[in-house]
Amino acid sequence: MMAAPGAGDLGGNQNSPPLVLLEGVTKSFPGVVANDRVTLDVRPGEVHALLGENGAGKTTLMNILYGLYRPDAGEIYVKGRKVVIRSPRDAIACGIGMVHQHFKLVYPHTVAENVALGLQGTPFFGPARVVERGLRELGERYNLPVDPKARVWQLSAGEQQRVEILKALYRGADVLILDEPTSVLTPQETGELFKVLARMKEEGHAVVFITHKLDEVMEAADRVTVMRRGKVIDTLPVAETDKASLARMMVGRDVVFRISKAECTPGKEALVLRDLRAVNDRGLPALRGISLTVCRGEIVGIAGVAGNGQRELVEVICGLRRAQGGEVVVLGRPLTNRSPRTVADAGVAHIPEERLRMGIVPGMTVEENLILKKHHRPPFSSGPLLRLAEVRRFAEQAIEEYEIITPSPKTPAKLLSGGNIQKLILARELSGEPGLVVAAHPTYGLDVGATELIRQLLLRQRDAGAGVLLVSEDLEEIVSLADRIAVMFRGEIMGIVEASAAELGEIGLMMAGTRSGMGDPR
Amino acid sequence: MGWEEWLISTIARALAYGTPLLWGTLGEVYAERSGVVNLGVEGMMAIGAFSAFAVAQSTGNPGLGILVAAVAGGGAALIHAFLTVTLRANQYVSGLALTMFGLGLSGLLGRGWEGVPLKHPLPAITVPYLADIPILGPMLFQNQSIITYLGLVLAVVLWVLLYRTRWGITLRSVGESPATADALGVNVYLVRYLAVILGGVLAGVAGGYLSVEYRPSWTEGMTGGMGWIVIALTIFVAWDPVQAIGGAVLFGALYHLSYRLQPWVAPELLKLMPYAAAIIVLAFVGLGGAQRRRGAPGALGVPYARGEK
Ligand SMILES: Nc1ncnc2c1ncn2[C@@H]1O[C@H](COP(=O)(O)OP(=O)(O)OP(=O)(O)O)[C@@H](O)[C@H]1O
Ligand SMILES: [Mg+2]
């Protein structure tokens, strides 16, 4: 028979023994110690934030707890009992659930089928139907509404995350691990998630919450553990700390949150879009007449909820998607529907949204990735041959200048942490003094240190006279970097505002589809 | 012969010729639903055909022959599973090798058995009552093989298993997103092994049907490229067991027509017909961009290893 979904009351308070205790956990990968004698306790009824730079070992630690990796050394205790977790199956049996950084969902299947997958105690025939009922109950109890019959690919990122949380709760998870849950969410969805977390706390669950955003730690967490280079630096109550000291613990130096930037002095037109139209992968209209100008020496931010045409816009500009109508003019040259190489050669740098899929060749080395767009030209090649010494010299210089942390220039790029992959891409794209930089979500998933560095690099490009088109879902980022902000909704620009005069409320309204009075694209 | 009789006999023969295609396709559908392409169908069918014939001839029991063919096909598939799932070898290379291996092995072992008719083939069955229905009776229920009937039932059973049960969710998920299944405690390797082996068992039966029922004898290469038609059919029927019935009967009809038209058309051209049709059909599937929409398993052809970066 089926157990009632969800966990019972665990009666959490500060004095009860930890729900989960990791002691002296160590894990090495070739060339790095990802976790070095890590000790961490998670108590019932708390939200425990896990903070640390890219590559600090947060995901590795949680993957060990969830049975995806085996630790080299160390012990795990669940509710005071020593356990050995060999696989996710063991972890689930211990009451541990995990929502991964990249969702683990079967996209063509329904929500109920996703929850029913691998679930013990469901009937052999028609398990999804039984799960549908349980899902409605759980959804009400935790305020996590989703349609159990919907197919997962049709859901928004926020809804997909709800499915992941429901999956864990349905299996009776006492401890829920959330790996960077807010990076895919809109501000509203983040607020809702925090309400769900509060509700889970009341029911006595514990939540481990990995994030790079210090504001979220201050808002949602009870205690916070900071990691650096595989080691735990400290665990302390959130009430006894502040953002600045957390950031210092994380990166080992002071971090500037407010970026100071010089006055914007727009020059000639770097990018002109006229009535641009295109369809998305499903053949539906994604761009419905976009007109926009980006001048040299200015940053234009594109704000909006993901899926409103931003991706298609970037792809059309970079020659990766056909425009069905309208015009793209880059640095005075008409470049509508030209090949990506033509566009790149015209002086366009592209920092793509999907780092691993479009930004690098994961299996190639760091130095090979660094020269990718220029490998066929001097000084990197003479005739048909590569000049390896030149390549190495350039790579070493870029690694130093952009602070790319890598065991060696010969390491496969896929083994770098997210932040370092992004620095690699910027190093390659910005090295040719581009006239236009198209950056999509450049700091997505990056730690505060890397975020700061990348924002500064973009500003430096602007000050050096490049036009920058910055697509981001992070409103705070757009407001602090951009000189003008255009808001996209359903493939149209709802309005353009000067960043200095921008009001978050007004932008928020436009993101939801209200047209502003000043829709004139300058 | 009136057109009515002509139609009836064409469909009846299409069903008979479509039977090995149906069994093979059902097996390949299941293997591919788990994410493993097995291009070894032709080889597994050849092994099945030979072992069924050898056992049926020496024991006088065609049923036992089919059973042994199933086991032999499953055994051959086990090699593919070991190479592609455990050792994570390239699925296409391994499958091609399996086809060569199966064709070669059956040819070698079958030397002494060549060209002798089978003494006791599987008897054809006429279903009582149903056979008396006008038109449908002679079309479907007269003088067909028990394996044809079993194949039809199996298609429905496999469809229900795939779409309506816990196993089905597990199998489809493993083929779509093995990492997701793994994270929920599903043994991805076990599921893939079982699906690939089932594919081999069904391909073995398909081969056995050819040598103890359809053309009760053994000749080297008697599978005649049917295994490749199966690969194309799997895509054509959108990895759906029930649609496999329609696909198998359609191609069965093409095979049958290529005999019927022999007095008028050059035999070389006729032999080409099913393959030409396969190419045309696949081109249409591809042209419509339909393949993506019709849901090829997301992880098809990709080996799985936990925690690989
Ligand atoms: N499967 C693997 N193979 C080799 N190295 C790995 C593997 N997984 C992680 N690493 C390395 O281990 C270190 C820790 O990585 P981990 O993913 O745990 O960091 P993280 O703290 O989650 O970072 P981020 O904030 O970028 O997600 C990194 O140096 C990473 O490159
Ligand atoms: Mg991580």
Short mmCIF file of C-alpha atoms and ligand atoms in Angstrom, two decimals, chain A residues 29 32 34 53-60 69 101 180 212 415-418, chain B residues 307 309, ligand 1:
data_model
loop_
_atom_site.label_atom_id
_atom_site.label_comp_id
_atom_site.label_asym_id
_atom_site.label_seq_id
_atom_site.Cartn_x
_atom_site.Cartn_y
_atom_site.Cartn_z
CA PHE A 29 38.67 14.74 -8.55
CA VAL A 32 41.26 19.19 -7.40
CA ALA A 34 36.49 19.37 -4.23
CA GLU A 53 32.56 30.72 -4.85
CA ASN A 54 32.15 28.85 -8.11
CA GLY A 55 33.99 25.59 -7.72
CA ALA A 56 34.03 25.77 -3.92
CA GLY A 57 32.53 22.29 -3.78
CA LYS A 58 28.92 22.96 -2.78
CA THR A 59 27.31 20.81 -5.45
CA THR A 60 29.85 18.05 -4.92
CA TYR A 69 29.15 10.56 -5.65
CA GLN A 101 20.99 22.96 -10.40
CA GLU A 180 20.78 27.34 -6.82
CA HIS A 212 25.20 33.00 -4.84
CA LEU A 415 36.21 20.61 -16.13
CA LEU A 416 36.34 24.28 -15.14
CA SER A 417 33.74 25.73 -12.80
CA GLY A 418 30.91 27.79 -14.25
CA GLY B 307 28.27 12.02 -12.62
CA LYS B 309 30.98 16.06 -16.55
N1 LIG C 1 32.65 15.08 -12.22
C1 LIG C 1 33.72 15.87 -12.03
N2 LIG C 1 34.90 15.59 -12.59
C2 LIG C 1 35.99 16.37 -12.38
N3 LIG C 1 35.99 17.49 -11.62
C3 LIG C 1 34.82 17.85 -11.05
C4 LIG C 1 33.62 17.07 -11.22
N4 LIG C 1 32.62 17.66 -10.53
C5 LIG C 1 33.16 18.76 -9.98
N5 LIG C 1 34.48 18.87 -10.27
C6 LIG C 1 35.38 19.94 -9.77
O1 LIG C 1 35.24 20.00 -8.37
C7 LIG C 1 35.24 21.36 -7.92
C8 LIG C 1 33.98 21.64 -7.14
O2 LIG C 1 32.88 21.68 -8.04
P1 LIG C 1 31.38 21.95 -7.60
O3 LIG C 1 30.54 21.72 -8.78
O4 LIG C 1 31.07 21.17 -6.37
O5 LIG C 1 31.41 23.50 -7.23
P2 LIG C 1 30.22 24.45 -6.78
O6 LIG C 1 30.59 25.00 -5.45
O7 LIG C 1 28.92 23.75 -6.87
O8 LIG C 1 30.33 25.61 -7.86
P3 LIG C 1 29.18 26.43 -8.64
O9 LIG C 1 28.81 27.56 -7.77
O10 LIG C 1 29.87 26.91 -9.89
O11 LIG C 1 28.05 25.51 -8.93
C9 LIG C 1 35.42 22.20 -9.16
O12 LIG C 1 36.79 22.53 -9.28
C10 LIG C 1 35.00 21.31 -10.30
O13 LIG C 1 35.67 21.65 -11.48
#
